[in-house]
Amino acid sequence: MTSPVFPDTARAVIIGGGVIGCSVAYHLAKLGWRDVVLLEQGRLTCGTTWHAAGLVGQLRAHQNMTRLVQYSAQLYQNLETETGQATGWKQCGSILVARTPERVTLFKRIASAARAQGVACEIIPLAEAARRYPVMRTDDLLGALWLPDDAKVNPADVTQALAKGARMNGVRIFEQTRVTAIHQKAGAATGVTSTRGDIKAEVVINCAGQWAKQVGRLAGVTVPLHSAEHMYIVTGRIEGVHPDLPVLRDPDGYIYVKEEVGGLLMGGFEPVAKPWAMDGIPENFEFGMLPDDWDQFQILMENALVRLPCLEKAEIKTFMNGPESFTPDNNFIMGEAPELKNFYVAAGFNSIGIASGGGAGRALAEWIVNGEPTLDLWPVDIRRFARFYDNNAFLKERVSEVLGLHYMMPWPNRELQSARPLRRSPLYDRLAAQHSLFGSKMGWERPNFFAPGKEEARLDYAWGRQNWFPHAAAEHKATREAVTVADLTSFAKFLVQGRDAEVALQRFCANDVAVPVGQTVYTGLLNARGTYESDLTVARLAADRFLLVTGTAQATRDADWIRRHLGEFSATLTDVTSSYAVIAVMGPRARDLLSHLTKAPLDNAAFAFGAIREIGIGYATVLASRRTYVGELGWELYVPSEYAGGVYDALMQAGEEFGVRNAGYYAIESLRLEKGYRAWGRELTPDYNPYEAGLTFAVKLDKGDFIGRDALIAANEKPSARRLLSFVAASLDTPIAHGGELILRNGEPAGEVTSAAYGHSVGGIVALGYVATNGARMDDAWLSARFEIDIAGERVPVRASLKPPYDPAGAKMKA
Ligand SMILES: Cc1cc2nc3c(=O)[nH]c(=O)nc-3n(C[C@H](O)[C@H](O)[C@H](O)COP(=O)(O)OP(=O)(O)OC[C@H]3O[C@@H](n4cnc5c(N)ncnc54)[C@H](O)[C@@H]3O)c2cc1C
């Protein structure tokens, strides 16, 4: 084959010829992009892809991540027919085994989640597991799970097949060509410099695997990943091992096993990983391998010998130690960089790049072609990170923990421990001294609950009621019956100001934000499909100045989205998150408490629900906003950071007579679910519109044009296919739901729980979840059908409702 002429322009330049780069190239070409060029510094697959084990496990924690792998599976099966290049696809199924009762409970939960996600999965008796995997020891096991659609492939062959398919559709691939610079103009990527020459391009795509952080830095883009060593061994032939053997995973022993040429390939995810390349990846690391490290591998080998006694005498033919890149939260990184327009990233695949490669390549190609993702990709969206994540010391420590997460128990409320504390609110030390147990979100340390008296703040993981249950219950009740103070400093806060601020916000927001100064408005930011990009509160501080308050996790995403759309307007966005602490004072005694510290009138006439005013609290002047996320009378105080300690002290002191106490995020979660308040990333995502989410009140179609309006008008013309409902368990004594559980209606799968908690005021599980309606009217007859939530195999009867179970009329917060 003659090699193509090296171009000086292209529509898209893809950097990296691993499975991901080739998949993006293949899918861009399939979507009709003709002028696509892929540059690989070595040869195709020479980075991490060539030495992957090739497991394709389909079920993921998030439905859309499962869909990506399901699509990969479909694609890999058919690529040979399309391209003539085999992929080694073999649908062998996989078996997971449990050594502990907790893992058995997890399997039951997985089986329920799999039904909700449409993945074939069943608990099987150990005898059947032994029959399917005869060389496995089972007498010490407690349970097994069977996923018949899981498969294995040859990663290098899959990649070559994708590359061939891409070439067949016009993609030009150049090996031995390294990208050394990214060109940019006016905040957008415009091309690359490579060792063969410059290429001008409309779009540059960073698929450089573990090198993606360096390539990102060439462009000033944060790609937070770090390499870690990942190892497996391959044995010679073993009797009883044959190509149809399923993939075996023994997560309590940290190992996975796959048949390979009549022998076994055994690798795993040890609890403490070994970061690699702290000073950067060596030059020319092409088809590179790292030295054998039997000390690091020992924990996997010991566990494998327990599960597979046949390994004792097996010949070890290969010790494979290759680096792979891991990210701060064990999810990969996709999307257009918030720092640089037209510069896209797909990297950091945390050891699931082969399984996810087909789907991720298609999803990114669609994102590029459409200018936005076509489905909710928030778990892997590059905008879940921020600039501060590009810190090697942080990343190195974090990846030591992250690799092991694959097989660690995914406990409800599991928190990462490494590289903490990172971001601390001005109240951190005060709250720590009162035994706050902190969780971490977007780097912020946030109080989850407070251990009373001298009790140590500790989180004991369990599927049932965890140790903090009574403490969060007390905080919940105090919020409903007296008053609590909560540190919500991690909220992201933006000032949008300028001559066009109102016009611009009217264009972005589905609600009407052209309100008088001193008013706040809850609104969605929608995309052209009419589905959620975000939800936030807009507070008008002046004719040309608005304060936007949004969720902790959305800081980068929302700032990026708003800035992109501000282009044509005379208005700017400034991130003021670090300038203000936020202290929520919530509960029926909130007015009494605040009245002790301010002369400002707080009655309904002077300070109605939804208003925002500057008031004095002790010596400090703060912005008080009368809104609530817990459904009670209360104010959120926006306090310039340096005053926060003083304001908090004054509140706690004056609050003594009203029974004030601290409240943490676990209490806030149960409080908000009793009120049916939706959360971004759970109930509100780019997969749902406001009608499906039951937030019609926050849409004003008649205010004039706004992004998503046309789509909403069209959606209004036909009945919704699904609807978010509130659920309450009919009985007090049920297992605990945590989200992800299957919802059944009249015994048939109907949806998935998005959020759940124990509602201490309603006395039972409270949950939200989307349910397929098939266009039915949501009347009492439909809602009074038999609803159940499958919690680890137990079907818990629940009542469904369009209204929240607690204070449905909203009288309390307007008291
Ligand atoms: C031991 C091991 C076992 C694994 N097993 C599995 C498994 O069973 N299932 C699974 O799904 N995943 C598995 N993985 C993970 C999987 O291999 C990776 O997630 C996947 O290969 C990542 O693909 P990629 O294209 O992002 O990266 P890579 O394959 O590393 O491709 C990136 C490419 O970019 C090139 N590049 C970098 N910088 C430049 C530049 N400046 N200019 C031009 N080119 C550049 C590199 O040379 C490289 O070829 C495993 C990984 C390891 C290490």
PDB file of C-alpha atoms and ligand atoms in Angstrom, residues 15-21 39-43 46-49 51-55 177-179 207-211 215 230-232 256 322-324 349 351-355, ligand 1:
ATOM      1  CA  ILE A  15      -3.354  12.444  18.150  1.00  0.00           C
ATOM      2  CA  GLY A  16      -2.723   8.800  19.090  1.00  0.00           C
ATOM      3  CA  GLY A  17      -3.246   5.476  17.368  1.00  0.00           C
ATOM      4  CA  GLY A  18      -4.409   3.294  20.220  1.00  0.00           C
ATOM      5  CA  VAL A  19      -7.862   1.750  20.402  1.00  0.00           C
ATOM      6  CA  ILE A  20      -9.413   5.104  21.291  1.00  0.00           C
ATOM      7  CA  GLY A  21      -7.838   7.217  18.553  1.00  0.00           C
ATOM      8  CA  LEU A  39      -0.985  10.858  13.827  1.00  0.00           C
ATOM      9  CA  GLU A  40       0.770   8.190  15.885  1.00  0.00           C
ATOM     10  CA  GLN A  41       4.220   8.785  17.316  1.00  0.00           C
ATOM     11  CA  GLY A  42       5.144   5.089  17.079  1.00  0.00           C
ATOM     12  CA  ARG A  43       3.115   2.375  15.411  1.00  0.00           C
ATOM     13  CA  CYS A  46       2.223   0.635  20.563  1.00  0.00           C
ATOM     14  CA  GLY A  47       1.131   2.588  23.668  1.00  0.00           C
ATOM     15  CA  THR A  48      -1.046   0.699  26.141  1.00  0.00           C
ATOM     16  CA  THR A  49      -3.443  -1.033  23.786  1.00  0.00           C
ATOM     17  CA  HIS A  51      -0.738  -5.447  25.916  1.00  0.00           C
ATOM     18  CA  ALA A  52      -4.305  -5.199  27.225  1.00  0.00           C
ATOM     19  CA  ALA A  53      -5.911  -8.405  28.419  1.00  0.00           C
ATOM     20  CA  GLY A  54      -8.960  -7.892  26.204  1.00  0.00           C
ATOM     21  CA  LEU A  55     -11.816  -8.393  28.660  1.00  0.00           C
ATOM     22  CA  THR A 177       4.709  11.016  13.511  1.00  0.00           C
ATOM     23  CA  ARG A 178       4.751  12.828  16.826  1.00  0.00           C
ATOM     24  CA  VAL A 179       2.723  15.921  17.612  1.00  0.00           C
ATOM     25  CA  CYS A 207      -6.340  10.443  22.217  1.00  0.00           C
ATOM     26  CA  ALA A 208      -2.793  10.101  23.488  1.00  0.00           C
ATOM     27  CA  GLY A 209      -3.497   7.623  26.299  1.00  0.00           C
ATOM     28  CA  GLN A 210      -1.088   8.063  29.199  1.00  0.00           C
ATOM     29  CA  TRP A 211       0.618  10.835  27.206  1.00  0.00           C
ATOM     30  CA  VAL A 215      -0.315  16.662  25.088  1.00  0.00           C
ATOM     31  CA  HIS A 230      -0.673  -2.894  35.689  1.00  0.00           C
ATOM     32  CA  MET A 231       0.400  -6.528  35.605  1.00  0.00           C
ATOM     33  CA  TYR A 232      -0.683  -9.959  34.544  1.00  0.00           C
ATOM     34  CA  TYR A 256      -9.385 -11.583  36.886  1.00  0.00           C
ATOM     35  CA  GLY A 322       2.615  -2.357  31.286  1.00  0.00           C
ATOM     36  CA  PRO A 323       1.559   1.132  32.270  1.00  0.00           C
ATOM     37  CA  GLU A 324      -2.004   2.389  31.956  1.00  0.00           C
ATOM     38  CA  PHE A 349      -9.310   4.830  30.421  1.00  0.00           C
ATOM     39  CA  SER A 351      -8.097  -0.256  32.369  1.00  0.00           C
ATOM     40  CA  ILE A 352     -11.409  -0.391  30.551  1.00  0.00           C
ATOM     41  CA  GLY A 353     -10.339   1.239  27.294  1.00  0.00           C
ATOM     42  CA  ILE A 354     -10.829  -1.858  25.196  1.00  0.00           C
ATOM     43  CA  ALA A 355     -14.301  -2.567  26.551  1.00  0.00           C
TER      44      ALA A 355
HETATM   45  C1  LIG B   1      -1.943  -4.919  31.633  1.00  0.00           C
HETATM   46  C2  LIG B   1      -3.174  -4.261  31.098  1.00  0.00           C
HETATM   47  C3  LIG B   1      -4.336  -4.992  30.903  1.00  0.00           C
HETATM   48  C4  LIG B   1      -5.484  -4.384  30.417  1.00  0.00           C
HETATM   49  N1  LIG B   1      -6.601  -5.126  30.213  1.00  0.00           N
HETATM   50  C5  LIG B   1      -7.723  -4.548  29.723  1.00  0.00           C
HETATM   51  C6  LIG B   1      -8.899  -5.304  29.475  1.00  0.00           C
HETATM   52  O1  LIG B   1      -8.921  -6.504  29.702  1.00  0.00           O
HETATM   53  N2  LIG B   1     -10.007  -4.678  29.017  1.00  0.00           N
HETATM   54  C7  LIG B   1     -10.022  -3.337  28.778  1.00  0.00           C
HETATM   55  O2  LIG B   1     -11.059  -2.821  28.390  1.00  0.00           O
HETATM   56  N3  LIG B   1      -8.911  -2.599  28.975  1.00  0.00           N
HETATM   57  C8  LIG B   1      -7.767  -3.160  29.448  1.00  0.00           C
HETATM   58  N4  LIG B   1      -6.642  -2.418  29.657  1.00  0.00           N
HETATM   59  C9  LIG B   1      -6.699  -0.993  29.394  1.00  0.00           C
HETATM   60  C10 LIG B   1      -6.536  -0.636  27.946  1.00  0.00           C
HETATM   61  O3  LIG B   1      -5.385  -1.246  27.447  1.00  0.00           O
HETATM   62  C11 LIG B   1      -6.432   0.867  27.801  1.00  0.00           C
HETATM   63  O4  LIG B   1      -7.474   1.506  28.491  1.00  0.00           O
HETATM   64  C12 LIG B   1      -6.487   1.275  26.350  1.00  0.00           C
HETATM   65  O5  LIG B   1      -5.573   0.537  25.605  1.00  0.00           O
HETATM   66  C13 LIG B   1      -6.188   2.751  26.224  1.00  0.00           C
HETATM   67  O6  LIG B   1      -6.186   3.058  24.865  1.00  0.00           O
HETATM   68  P1  LIG B   1      -5.736   4.494  24.377  1.00  0.00           P
HETATM   69  O7  LIG B   1      -5.946   4.534  22.924  1.00  0.00           O
HETATM   70  O8  LIG B   1      -6.352   5.527  25.222  1.00  0.00           O
HETATM   71  O9  LIG B   1      -4.179   4.565  24.745  1.00  0.00           O
HETATM   72  P2  LIG B   1      -2.906   3.994  23.976  1.00  0.00           P
HETATM   73  O10 LIG B   1      -3.103   2.634  23.489  1.00  0.00           O
HETATM   74  O11 LIG B   1      -1.739   4.204  24.872  1.00  0.00           O
HETATM   75  O12 LIG B   1      -2.800   4.935  22.714  1.00  0.00           O
HETATM   76  C14 LIG B   1      -2.317   6.256  22.799  1.00  0.00           C
HETATM   77  C15 LIG B   1      -1.369   6.463  21.652  1.00  0.00           C
HETATM   78  O13 LIG B   1      -1.001   7.834  21.551  1.00  0.00           O
HETATM   79  C16 LIG B   1       0.296   7.889  21.044  1.00  0.00           C
HETATM   80  N5  LIG B   1       0.840   9.219  21.324  1.00  0.00           N
HETATM   81  C17 LIG B   1       1.110   9.741  22.536  1.00  0.00           C
HETATM   82  N6  LIG B   1       1.592  10.987  22.422  1.00  0.00           N
HETATM   83  C18 LIG B   1       1.622  11.267  21.099  1.00  0.00           C
HETATM   84  C19 LIG B   1       2.025  12.404  20.352  1.00  0.00           C
HETATM   85  N7  LIG B   1       2.472  13.503  20.949  1.00  0.00           N
HETATM   86  N8  LIG B   1       1.915  12.347  19.006  1.00  0.00           N
HETATM   87  C20 LIG B   1       1.431  11.233  18.382  1.00  0.00           C
HETATM   88  N9  LIG B   1       1.066  10.126  19.053  1.00  0.00           N
HETATM   89  C21 LIG B   1       1.141  10.148  20.398  1.00  0.00           C
HETATM   90  C22 LIG B   1       0.996   6.776  21.782  1.00  0.00           C
HETATM   91  O14 LIG B   1       2.179   6.359  21.127  1.00  0.00           O
HETATM   92  C23 LIG B   1      -0.078   5.705  21.842  1.00  0.00           C
HETATM   93  O15 LIG B   1       0.060   4.769  20.802  1.00  0.00           O
HETATM   94  C24 LIG B   1      -5.482  -2.997  30.137  1.00  0.00           C
HETATM   95  C25 LIG B   1      -4.315  -2.261  30.341  1.00  0.00           C
HETATM   96  C26 LIG B   1      -3.169  -2.877  30.815  1.00  0.00           C
HETATM   97  C27 LIG B   1      -1.949  -2.057  31.025  1.00  0.00           C
END
